[in-house]
Amino acid sequence: MNRLLLSMLLLACLLAGAATHAGPWPRERGSTFLSFTQGYEEDAGSSYGSAYAEYGLSDVYTAVLRWGHDGRRGRAATASIRRPVGRPDKTNRFAVELGLGARKPPRHRPDAVLLRAGLHWGRGFESRFGSGWSTAALSVTRASRSPKEIRKLDLTLGLNIPNGRHLIAELWIHQQEDETSATLAPSYVHELRDGVKVQIGASYGLDRSGSAGIFTSGWVEF
């Protein structure tokens, strides 16, 4: 995979917010969720950071903020609104999202305005191992100074285990023009105290590059 594509895919990953958080369920009115992530990507040879926030504006609308930074590739941020569609009592839940943002590339490159649209699906389930959830988040991001779209599909399977802990498996699929990349990211989430959790995970590229990485996140809900 060439480094330009890797840069764009990493940027899309930073802006998407971990699929663990994004979903079709609205955030309760007045409630807040925050996540801060620090990771290292072997193939890119650098570390990156990101932040993700949700705030319940009402029983229907959720405000979503995303911010990502990489020392070699600049930083980007988006603000969007998500709302559920369809009947809330259905097993399968859906939501749509639309937002705007900006990208600040490294020096000597022009800034760009970002337009982001997303579609979310999710459902909870019960199994012999306990309760869990599955989600799919499809997003398209386009920059004002580029005709290229970045399409991203995040698939998440989560399992709740005792004492507020979770086991999570994610598959991140990125596409730009004719190039497609898939990354598998298993992780473990441990509850430190009520409303505060920490996530530790690893990522492995399923394409020819076979790039690997590690990441850790802090979650706060109030």
Coordinates of N, CA and C in Angstrom, one line a residue:
M1 N 0.8 -1.2 0.0 CA 0.0 0.0 0.0 C 0.9 1.2 0.0
N2 N 0.6 2.2 -0.9 CA 1.5 3.4 -0.9 C 1.2 4.3 0.3
R3 N 2.2 5.1 0.6 CA 2.1 5.9 1.8 C 1.0 7.0 1.7
L4 N 0.7 7.5 0.5 CA -0.4 8.5 0.4 C -1.7 7.9 0.8
L5 N -2.0 6.7 0.3 CA -3.3 6.0 0.6 C -3.3 5.7 2.1
L6 N -2.2 5.2 2.6 CA -2.2 4.9 4.1 C -2.5 6.2 4.9
S7 N -1.9 7.3 4.5 CA -2.2 8.6 5.2 C -3.7 8.9 5.2
M8 N -4.3 8.8 4.0 CA -5.7 9.1 3.9 C -6.6 8.1 4.7
L9 N -6.2 6.8 4.7 CA -7.0 5.9 5.4 C -6.9 6.1 6.9
L10 N -5.7 6.4 7.4 CA -5.5 6.7 8.8 C -6.3 7.9 9.2
L11 N -6.3 8.9 8.3 CA -7.1 10.1 8.6 C -8.6 9.8 8.7
A12 N -9.1 8.9 7.8 CA -10.5 8.5 7.9 C -10.7 7.7 9.2
C13 N -9.8 6.9 9.6 CA -10.0 6.2 10.8 C -10.1 7.1 12.0
L14 N -9.2 8.1 12.0 CA -9.2 9.1 13.1 C -10.5 9.8 13.2
L15 N -11.1 10.2 12.0 CA -12.3 11.0 12.0 C -13.5 10.1 12.3
A16 N -13.4 8.8 12.0 CA -14.6 8.0 12.2 C -15.0 7.8 13.6
G17 N -14.1 8.0 14.5 CA -14.4 7.6 15.9 C -14.5 6.1 15.9
A18 N -14.0 5.5 17.0 CA -14.1 4.1 17.1 C -15.4 3.6 16.8
A19 N -15.6 2.6 16.0 CA -16.9 2.0 15.8 C -17.5 1.5 17.1
T20 N -16.7 1.2 18.1 CA -17.2 0.8 19.4 C -18.3 1.8 19.9
H21 N -18.1 3.1 19.7 CA -18.9 4.1 20.2 C -20.1 4.4 19.3
A22 N -19.8 4.6 18.0 CA -20.8 5.1 17.1 C -21.9 4.0 17.0
G23 N -23.2 4.4 16.9 CA -24.2 3.4 16.8 C -25.5 4.1 16.5
P24 N -26.6 3.3 16.3 CA -27.9 3.9 15.9 C -28.7 4.4 17.2
W25 N -28.2 4.0 18.4 CA -29.0 4.4 19.6 C -28.7 5.8 20.0
P26 N -29.8 6.6 20.2 CA -29.5 8.0 20.6 C -29.0 8.1 22.0
R27 N -28.2 9.1 22.2 CA -27.7 9.4 23.6 C -28.8 10.0 24.4
E28 N -29.0 9.6 25.6 CA -30.0 10.2 26.5 C -29.8 11.7 26.6
R29 N -31.0 12.4 26.6 CA -30.9 13.9 26.7 C -30.1 14.3 27.9
G30 N -29.1 15.2 27.6 CA -28.3 15.8 28.6 C -27.1 14.9 29.0
S31 N -27.0 13.7 28.5 CA -25.9 12.8 28.9 C -24.7 13.0 27.9
T32 N -23.5 12.7 28.4 CA -22.3 12.9 27.6 C -21.4 11.6 27.6
F33 N -20.8 11.3 26.5 CA -19.8 10.2 26.4 C -18.6 10.8 25.8
L34 N -17.4 10.6 26.4 CA -16.1 11.0 25.9 C -15.2 9.9 25.7
S35 N -14.4 9.9 24.7 CA -13.3 8.9 24.5 C -12.1 9.5 23.9
F36 N -10.9 9.1 24.5 CA -9.6 9.6 24.1 C -8.7 8.4 23.7
T37 N -8.2 8.4 22.5 CA -7.4 7.3 22.1 C -6.0 7.7 21.7
Q38 N -5.0 6.9 22.0 CA -3.7 7.0 21.6 C -3.2 5.7 21.0
G39 N -2.6 5.8 19.8 CA -2.2 4.5 19.2 C -0.9 4.7 18.4
Y40 N -0.4 3.6 17.9 CA 0.8 3.5 17.1 C 0.6 2.6 15.9
E41 N 0.9 3.1 14.8 CA 0.8 2.3 13.5 C 2.2 2.0 13.0
E42 N 2.5 0.7 12.9 CA 3.8 0.2 12.5 C 4.2 0.7 11.1
D43 N 3.2 0.5 10.2 CA 3.6 0.8 8.8 C 3.8 2.3 8.5
A44 N 3.0 3.1 9.2 CA 3.1 4.5 9.1 C 4.3 5.0 9.9
G45 N 4.8 4.2 10.9 CA 5.9 4.6 11.7 C 5.7 5.8 12.6
S46 N 4.5 6.0 13.0 CA 4.3 7.1 13.9 C 3.1 6.9 14.8
S47 N 2.9 7.7 15.8 CA 1.8 7.5 16.7 C 0.7 8.5 16.3
Y48 N -0.5 8.3 16.8 CA -1.6 9.2 16.5 C -2.5 9.3 17.7
G49 N -3.3 10.3 17.7 CA -4.3 10.5 18.8 C -5.6 11.0 18.3
S50 N -6.6 10.7 19.0 CA -8.0 11.1 18.6 C -8.9 11.3 19.8
A51 N -9.9 12.0 19.6 CA -10.9 12.2 20.6 C -12.3 12.1 20.0
Y52 N -13.3 11.6 20.7 CA -14.6 11.4 20.2 C -15.6 11.8 21.3
A53 N -16.7 12.5 21.0 CA -17.6 12.9 22.0 C -19.1 12.8 21.4
E54 N -20.0 12.4 22.3 CA -21.4 12.4 22.0 C -22.1 13.2 23.1
Y55 N -23.2 13.9 22.7 CA -24.0 14.6 23.7 C -25.4 14.5 23.2
G56 N -26.3 14.1 24.2 CA -27.7 14.0 23.9 C -28.4 15.3 23.8
L57 N -28.7 15.8 22.7 CA -29.4 17.1 22.5 C -30.9 17.0 22.9
S58 N -31.5 15.8 22.6 CA -32.9 15.6 22.9 C -33.0 14.0 22.9
D59 N -34.3 13.6 23.0 CA -34.5 12.2 22.9 C -34.3 11.6 21.5
V60 N -34.1 12.5 20.5 CA -33.9 12.0 19.1 C -32.6 12.4 18.6
Y61 N -32.1 13.6 18.8 CA -30.9 14.1 18.2 C -29.7 13.9 19.1
T62 N -28.6 13.5 18.5 CA -27.3 13.3 19.3 C -26.2 14.1 18.5
A63 N -25.5 15.0 19.2 CA -24.4 15.7 18.6 C -23.1 14.9 18.7
V64 N -22.3 14.8 17.7 CA -21.1 14.0 17.6 C -19.9 14.9 17.2
L65 N -18.9 14.8 18.0 CA -17.6 15.6 17.6 C -16.5 14.6 17.5
R66 N -15.7 14.8 16.5 CA -14.5 13.9 16.2 C -13.3 14.8 16.0
W67 N -12.2 14.4 16.5 CA -10.9 15.1 16.3 C -9.8 14.1 16.2
G68 N -8.9 14.3 15.2 CA -7.8 13.4 15.1 C -6.5 14.1 14.8
H69 N -5.4 13.6 15.3 CA -4.1 14.3 15.0 C -3.0 13.2 14.8
D70 N -2.2 13.5 13.8 CA -1.0 12.7 13.5 C 0.1 13.7 13.2
G71 N 1.2 13.5 13.8 CA 2.4 14.4 13.7 C 2.8 14.6 12.2
R72 N 2.7 13.5 11.4 CA 3.2 13.5 10.1 C 2.1 13.9 9.1
R73 N 0.9 13.9 9.5 CA -0.2 14.1 8.5 C -1.1 15.2 8.8
G74 N -0.9 15.9 9.9 CA -1.8 17.0 10.3 C -2.9 16.6 11.2
R75 N -3.9 17.4 11.2 CA -5.1 17.1 12.1 C -6.4 17.4 11.4
A76 N -7.5 16.9 11.9 CA -8.8 17.1 11.3 C -9.8 17.0 12.4
A77 N -11.0 17.6 12.1 CA -12.1 17.5 13.1 C -13.4 17.7 12.3
T78 N -14.4 17.0 12.8 CA -15.8 17.1 12.3 C -16.8 17.3 13.4
A79 N -17.9 17.9 13.1 CA -19.0 18.0 14.0 C -20.3 17.6 13.2
S80 N -21.1 16.7 13.8 CA -22.2 16.2 13.0 C -23.4 16.0 14.0
I81 N -24.5 15.7 13.4 CA -25.8 15.4 14.1 C -26.2 14.1 13.6
R82 N -26.6 13.2 14.6 CA -27.1 11.9 14.3 C -28.5 11.7 14.8
R83 N -29.4 11.1 14.0 CA -30.7 10.9 14.5 C -31.2 9.5 14.0
P84 N -32.0 8.8 14.9 CA -32.5 7.5 14.5 C -33.6 7.6 13.4
V85 N -33.7 6.6 12.6 CA -34.8 6.5 11.7 C -35.5 5.2 11.9
G86 N -36.8 5.1 11.6 CA -37.6 3.9 11.8 C -38.2 3.8 13.2
R87 N -38.9 2.8 13.5 CA -39.5 2.6 14.8 C -38.5 2.2 15.9
P88 N -38.5 2.9 17.0 CA -37.6 2.6 18.1 C -37.8 1.3 18.8
D89 N -38.9 0.6 18.6 CA -39.2 -0.7 19.2 C -38.7 -1.9 18.4
K90 N -38.2 -1.6 17.2 CA -37.7 -2.7 16.4 C -36.4 -3.3 16.8
T91 N -36.2 -4.6 16.5 CA -34.9 -5.2 16.9 C -33.8 -4.6 16.2
N92 N -33.9 -4.3 14.9 CA -32.9 -3.7 14.1 C -33.1 -2.2 14.2
R93 N -32.0 -1.5 14.6 CA -32.1 0.0 14.7 C -31.3 0.7 13.7
F94 N -31.7 1.8 13.2 CA -31.0 2.5 12.1 C -30.9 4.0 12.5
A95 N -29.9 4.7 12.0 CA -29.7 6.1 12.2 C -28.9 6.7 11.1
V96 N -29.1 8.0 10.8 CA -28.4 8.7 9.8 C -27.6 9.8 10.5
E97 N -26.5 10.2 9.8 CA -25.6 11.3 10.4 C -25.1 12.2 9.3
L98 N -25.0 13.5 9.5 CA -24.5 14.4 8.6 C -23.7 15.5 9.3
G99 N -22.5 15.8 8.8 CA -21.6 16.7 9.5 C -20.7 17.4 8.6
L100 N -20.0 18.5 9.1 CA -19.0 19.3 8.4 C -17.8 19.3 9.3
G101 N -16.6 19.5 8.7 CA -15.4 19.6 9.4 C -14.3 20.3 8.6
A102 N -13.1 20.2 9.1 CA -11.9 20.8 8.5 C -10.7 19.9 8.7
R103 N -9.8 20.0 7.7 CA -8.6 19.2 7.8 C -7.4 20.2 7.6
K104 N -6.5 20.1 8.5 CA -5.3 20.9 8.5 C -4.1 20.0 8.2
P105 N -3.6 20.0 6.9 CA -2.5 19.1 6.6 C -1.2 19.7 7.1
P106 N -0.1 18.9 6.9 CA 1.2 19.4 7.3 C 1.5 20.7 6.6
R107 N 2.6 21.4 6.9 CA 3.0 22.6 6.3 C 3.1 22.6 4.8
H108 N 2.8 23.7 4.2 CA 2.9 23.9 2.8 C 1.8 23.2 2.0
R109 N 0.7 22.8 2.7 CA -0.4 22.2 2.0 C -1.7 23.0 2.4
P110 N -2.6 23.2 1.5 CA -3.8 24.0 1.8 C -4.8 23.3 2.7
D111 N -5.5 24.1 3.5 CA -6.5 23.5 4.4 C -7.7 23.0 3.5
A112 N -8.6 22.2 4.1 CA -9.7 21.7 3.3 C -10.9 21.6 4.2
V113 N -12.1 21.8 3.6 CA -13.4 21.6 4.3 C -13.8 20.2 4.1
L114 N -14.3 19.5 5.1 CA -14.8 18.1 5.0 C -16.3 18.0 5.1
L115 N -16.9 17.2 4.3 CA -18.3 16.9 4.4 C -18.4 15.4 4.7
R116 N -19.1 15.0 5.7 CA -19.2 13.6 6.1 C -20.7 13.2 6.3
A117 N -21.0 12.1 5.7 CA -22.4 11.5 5.8 C -22.2 10.1 6.3
G118 N -23.2 9.6 7.1 CA -23.1 8.3 7.7 C -24.4 7.6 7.8
L119 N -24.4 6.3 7.8 CA -25.6 5.5 8.0 C -25.2 4.4 9.0
H120 N -26.0 4.2 10.1 CA -25.7 3.3 11.2 C -26.8 2.2 11.3
W121 N -26.3 1.0 11.6 CA -27.3 -0.1 12.0 C -26.8 -0.7 13.2
G122 N -27.7 -1.3 14.0 CA -27.2 -2.0 15.2 C -28.4 -2.8 15.8
R123 N -28.0 -3.8 16.6 CA -29.0 -4.6 17.4 C -28.3 -5.2 18.6
G124 N -29.0 -5.4 19.6 CA -28.5 -6.2 20.8 C -28.9 -7.6 20.6
F125 N -28.2 -8.5 21.4 CA -28.5 -9.9 21.3 C -28.2 -10.6 22.6
E126 N -28.7 -11.8 22.8 CA -28.4 -12.6 24.0 C -27.8 -13.9 23.4
S127 N -26.7 -14.4 24.1 CA -26.1 -15.6 23.7 C -25.7 -16.5 25.0
R128 N -25.2 -17.6 24.7 CA -24.8 -18.5 25.9 C -23.7 -17.9 26.7
F129 N -23.0 -16.9 26.1 CA -21.9 -16.3 26.8 C -22.3 -15.0 27.4
G130 N -23.5 -14.5 27.2 CA -24.0 -13.3 27.8 C -24.6 -12.4 26.7
S131 N -25.0 -11.2 27.2 CA -25.6 -10.2 26.2 C -24.5 -9.5 25.4
G132 N -24.9 -9.0 24.3 CA -23.9 -8.3 23.5 C -24.6 -7.4 22.5
W133 N -23.8 -6.9 21.5 CA -24.4 -6.0 20.5 C -23.5 -6.1 19.2
S134 N -24.2 -5.8 18.1 CA -23.5 -5.7 16.8 C -23.9 -4.5 16.1
T135 N -22.9 -3.8 15.4 CA -23.2 -2.6 14.7 C -22.5 -2.6 13.4
A136 N -23.0 -1.8 12.5 CA -22.3 -1.5 11.2 C -22.5 0.0 11.0
A137 N -21.4 0.7 10.7 CA -21.4 2.1 10.4 C -20.7 2.4 9.1
L138 N -21.5 2.9 8.1 CA -21.0 3.2 6.8 C -20.9 4.8 6.7
S139 N -19.7 5.3 6.3 CA -19.5 6.7 6.2 C -18.8 7.0 4.9
V140 N -19.1 8.2 4.4 CA -18.4 8.8 3.2 C -17.9 10.2 3.6
T141 N -16.6 10.4 3.4 CA -16.0 11.7 3.7 C -15.4 12.3 2.4
R142 N -15.7 13.6 2.2 CA -15.1 14.2 1.0 C -14.5 15.5 1.4
A143 N -13.3 15.8 0.8 CA -12.7 17.1 1.1 C -12.9 18.1 0.0
S144 N -13.0 19.4 0.3 CA -13.3 20.4 -0.7 C -12.3 20.5 -1.8
R145 N -11.0 20.2 -1.5 CA -9.9 20.4 -2.4 C -9.5 19.1 -3.1
S146 N -10.4 18.1 -3.0 CA -10.1 16.8 -3.6 C -11.3 16.1 -4.2
P147 N -11.3 15.6 -5.4 CA -12.5 14.9 -5.9 C -12.6 13.5 -5.4
K148 N -11.7 13.1 -4.6 CA -11.7 11.7 -4.1 C -12.5 11.5 -2.8
E149 N -13.3 10.5 -2.8 CA -14.1 10.2 -1.6 C -13.4 9.1 -0.8
I150 N -13.5 9.2 0.5 CA -13.1 8.1 1.4 C -14.3 7.4 1.9
R151 N -14.5 6.1 1.6 CA -15.6 5.4 2.1 C -15.1 4.4 3.2
K152 N -15.8 4.3 4.3 CA -15.4 3.5 5.4 C -16.6 2.7 5.9
L153 N -16.3 1.4 6.2 CA -17.3 0.6 6.8 C -16.7 0.0 8.1
D154 N -17.3 0.2 9.2 CA -16.9 -0.3 10.5 C -17.9 -1.3 11.0
L155 N -17.4 -2.6 11.2 CA -18.3 -3.6 11.7 C -17.8 -4.0 13.1
T156 N -18.7 -4.0 14.1 CA -18.4 -4.3 15.5 C -19.2 -5.4 16.1
L157 N -18.6 -6.3 16.8 CA -19.3 -7.3 17.6 C -18.7 -7.2 19.0
G158 N -19.6 -6.9 20.0 CA -19.2 -6.7 21.3 C -20.0 -7.7 22.3
L159 N -19.3 -8.1 23.3 CA -19.8 -9.1 24.3 C -19.6 -8.5 25.7
N160 N -20.7 -8.4 26.4 CA -20.7 -7.9 27.8 C -20.3 -9.0 28.7
I161 N -19.3 -8.8 29.5 CA -18.9 -9.8 30.5 C -19.0 -9.2 31.9
P162 N -19.0 -10.0 33.0 CA -19.3 -9.5 34.3 C -18.4 -8.3 34.7
N163 N -18.9 -7.5 35.7 CA -18.2 -6.4 36.3 C -18.0 -5.3 35.3
G164 N -18.9 -5.1 34.4 CA -18.8 -3.9 33.5 C -17.8 -4.0 32.4
R165 N -17.3 -5.2 32.1 CA -16.2 -5.4 31.1 C -16.8 -5.8 29.8
H166 N -16.0 -5.7 28.7 CA -16.4 -6.0 27.4 C -15.3 -6.6 26.6
L167 N -15.6 -7.6 25.7 CA -14.7 -8.1 24.7 C -15.3 -7.6 23.3
I168 N -14.4 -7.0 22.5 CA -14.9 -6.4 21.3 C -14.0 -6.8 20.1
A169 N -14.6 -7.1 19.0 CA -13.9 -7.4 17.7 C -14.5 -6.4 16.7
E170 N -13.5 -5.7 16.0 CA -13.9 -4.7 15.0 C -13.2 -5.0 13.7
L171 N -13.9 -4.7 12.6 CA -13.3 -4.8 11.3 C -13.5 -3.5 10.6
W172 N -12.4 -2.8 10.3 CA -12.4 -1.5 9.6 C -12.1 -1.7 8.2
I173 N -13.0 -1.3 7.3 CA -12.8 -1.4 5.8 C -12.8 0.0 5.2
H174 N -11.7 0.3 4.6 CA -11.6 1.6 3.9 C -11.5 1.5 2.4
Q175 N -12.0 2.4 1.7 CA -11.9 2.4 0.2 C -11.7 3.8 -0.3
Q176 N -10.7 3.9 -1.2 CA -10.5 5.2 -1.9 C -10.2 4.8 -3.3
E177 N -11.0 5.3 -4.2 CA -10.8 4.9 -5.6 C -10.8 3.4 -5.8
D178 N -9.7 2.8 -6.3 CA -9.7 1.4 -6.5 C -8.9 0.6 -5.4
E179 N -8.5 1.4 -4.4 CA -7.7 0.8 -3.3 C -8.6 0.5 -2.1
T180 N -8.5 -0.7 -1.6 CA -9.3 -1.1 -0.4 C -8.4 -1.7 0.6
S181 N -8.7 -1.3 1.9 CA -7.9 -1.8 3.0 C -8.8 -2.3 4.1
A182 N -8.4 -3.4 4.7 CA -9.2 -4.0 5.8 C -8.3 -4.3 7.0
T183 N -8.8 -3.9 8.2 CA -8.0 -4.0 9.4 C -8.9 -4.7 10.5
L184 N -8.3 -5.7 11.1 CA -9.0 -6.4 12.2 C -8.5 -5.8 13.6
A185 N -9.4 -5.5 14.5 CA -9.0 -4.8 15.7 C -9.7 -5.4 16.9
P186 N -9.2 -6.4 17.6 CA -9.8 -7.0 18.8 C -9.3 -6.1 20.0
S187 N -10.2 -6.0 21.0 CA -9.8 -5.2 22.2 C -10.6 -5.7 23.4
Y188 N -10.1 -5.3 24.6 CA -10.7 -5.6 25.9 C -11.0 -4.3 26.6
V189 N -12.1 -4.2 27.2 CA -12.5 -3.0 27.9 C -12.7 -3.3 29.4
H190 N -12.1 -2.6 30.3 CA -12.1 -2.8 31.7 C -12.7 -1.6 32.4
E191 N -13.6 -1.9 33.4 CA -14.2 -0.8 34.1 C -13.4 -0.4 35.3
L192 N -12.9 0.8 35.4 CA -12.1 1.3 36.5 C -13.0 1.7 37.7
R193 N -14.1 2.4 37.4 CA -15.1 2.8 38.3 C -16.4 3.2 37.6
D194 N -17.4 3.5 38.3 CA -18.7 3.8 37.6 C -18.5 4.9 36.6
G195 N -18.8 4.7 35.3 CA -18.7 5.7 34.3 C -17.3 5.9 33.7
V196 N -16.3 5.2 34.1 CA -15.0 5.3 33.6 C -14.4 3.9 33.2
K197 N -14.0 3.8 32.0 CA -13.5 2.5 31.5 C -12.2 2.8 30.7
V198 N -11.4 1.7 30.5 CA -10.2 1.8 29.7 C -10.2 0.7 28.7
Q199 N -9.8 0.9 27.5 CA -9.8 0.0 26.4 C -8.4 -0.3 25.9
I200 N -8.0 -1.5 25.7 CA -6.7 -1.9 25.2 C -6.9 -2.8 24.0
G201 N -6.3 -2.5 22.9 CA -6.5 -3.3 21.7 C -5.3 -3.3 20.8
A202 N -5.4 -4.1 19.8 CA -4.4 -4.2 18.7 C -5.1 -4.2 17.4
S203 N -4.3 -3.8 16.3 CA -4.9 -3.8 15.0 C -3.9 -4.5 14.1
Y204 N -4.5 -5.2 13.1 CA -3.7 -5.9 12.1 C -4.3 -5.8 10.7
G205 N -3.5 -5.3 9.8 CA -4.0 -5.2 8.4 C -4.1 -6.5 7.7
L206 N -5.3 -6.7 7.1 CA -5.6 -7.9 6.4 C -5.2 -7.9 4.9
D207 N -4.6 -6.7 4.5 CA -4.2 -6.6 3.1 C -2.7 -7.1 3.0
R208 N -2.1 -6.8 1.9 CA -0.7 -7.3 1.7 C 0.3 -6.7 2.6
S209 N 0.0 -5.5 3.1 CA 1.0 -4.8 3.9 C 1.1 -5.5 5.3
G210 N 0.0 -6.1 5.7 CA 0.1 -6.8 7.0 C 0.5 -5.8 8.2
S211 N 0.2 -4.5 8.1 CA 0.7 -3.6 9.1 C 0.0 -3.9 10.4
A212 N 0.7 -3.6 11.5 CA 0.2 -3.9 12.8 C 0.2 -2.7 13.7
G213 N -0.6 -2.6 14.7 CA -0.6 -1.4 15.6 C -1.2 -1.8 16.9
I214 N -1.1 -0.9 17.8 CA -1.7 -1.0 19.2 C -2.4 0.3 19.5
F215 N -3.3 0.2 20.4 CA -4.0 1.5 20.8 C -4.6 1.3 22.2
T216 N -4.8 2.4 22.9 CA -5.5 2.4 24.2 C -6.4 3.6 24.2
S217 N -7.6 3.4 24.9 CA -8.6 4.4 24.9 C -9.1 4.6 26.4
G218 N -9.5 5.8 26.7 CA -10.2 6.0 27.9 C -11.6 6.4 27.6
W219 N -12.6 5.8 28.3 CA -14.0 6.2 28.1 C -14.6 6.8 29.4
V220 N -15.4 7.9 29.2 CA -16.0 8.5 30.3 C -17.5 8.8 30.0
E221 N -18.4 8.4 30.8 CA -19.8 8.7 30.6 C -20.4 9.4 31.9
F222 N -21.1 10.5 31.6 CA -21.8 11.2 32.7 C -23.0 11.9 32.2

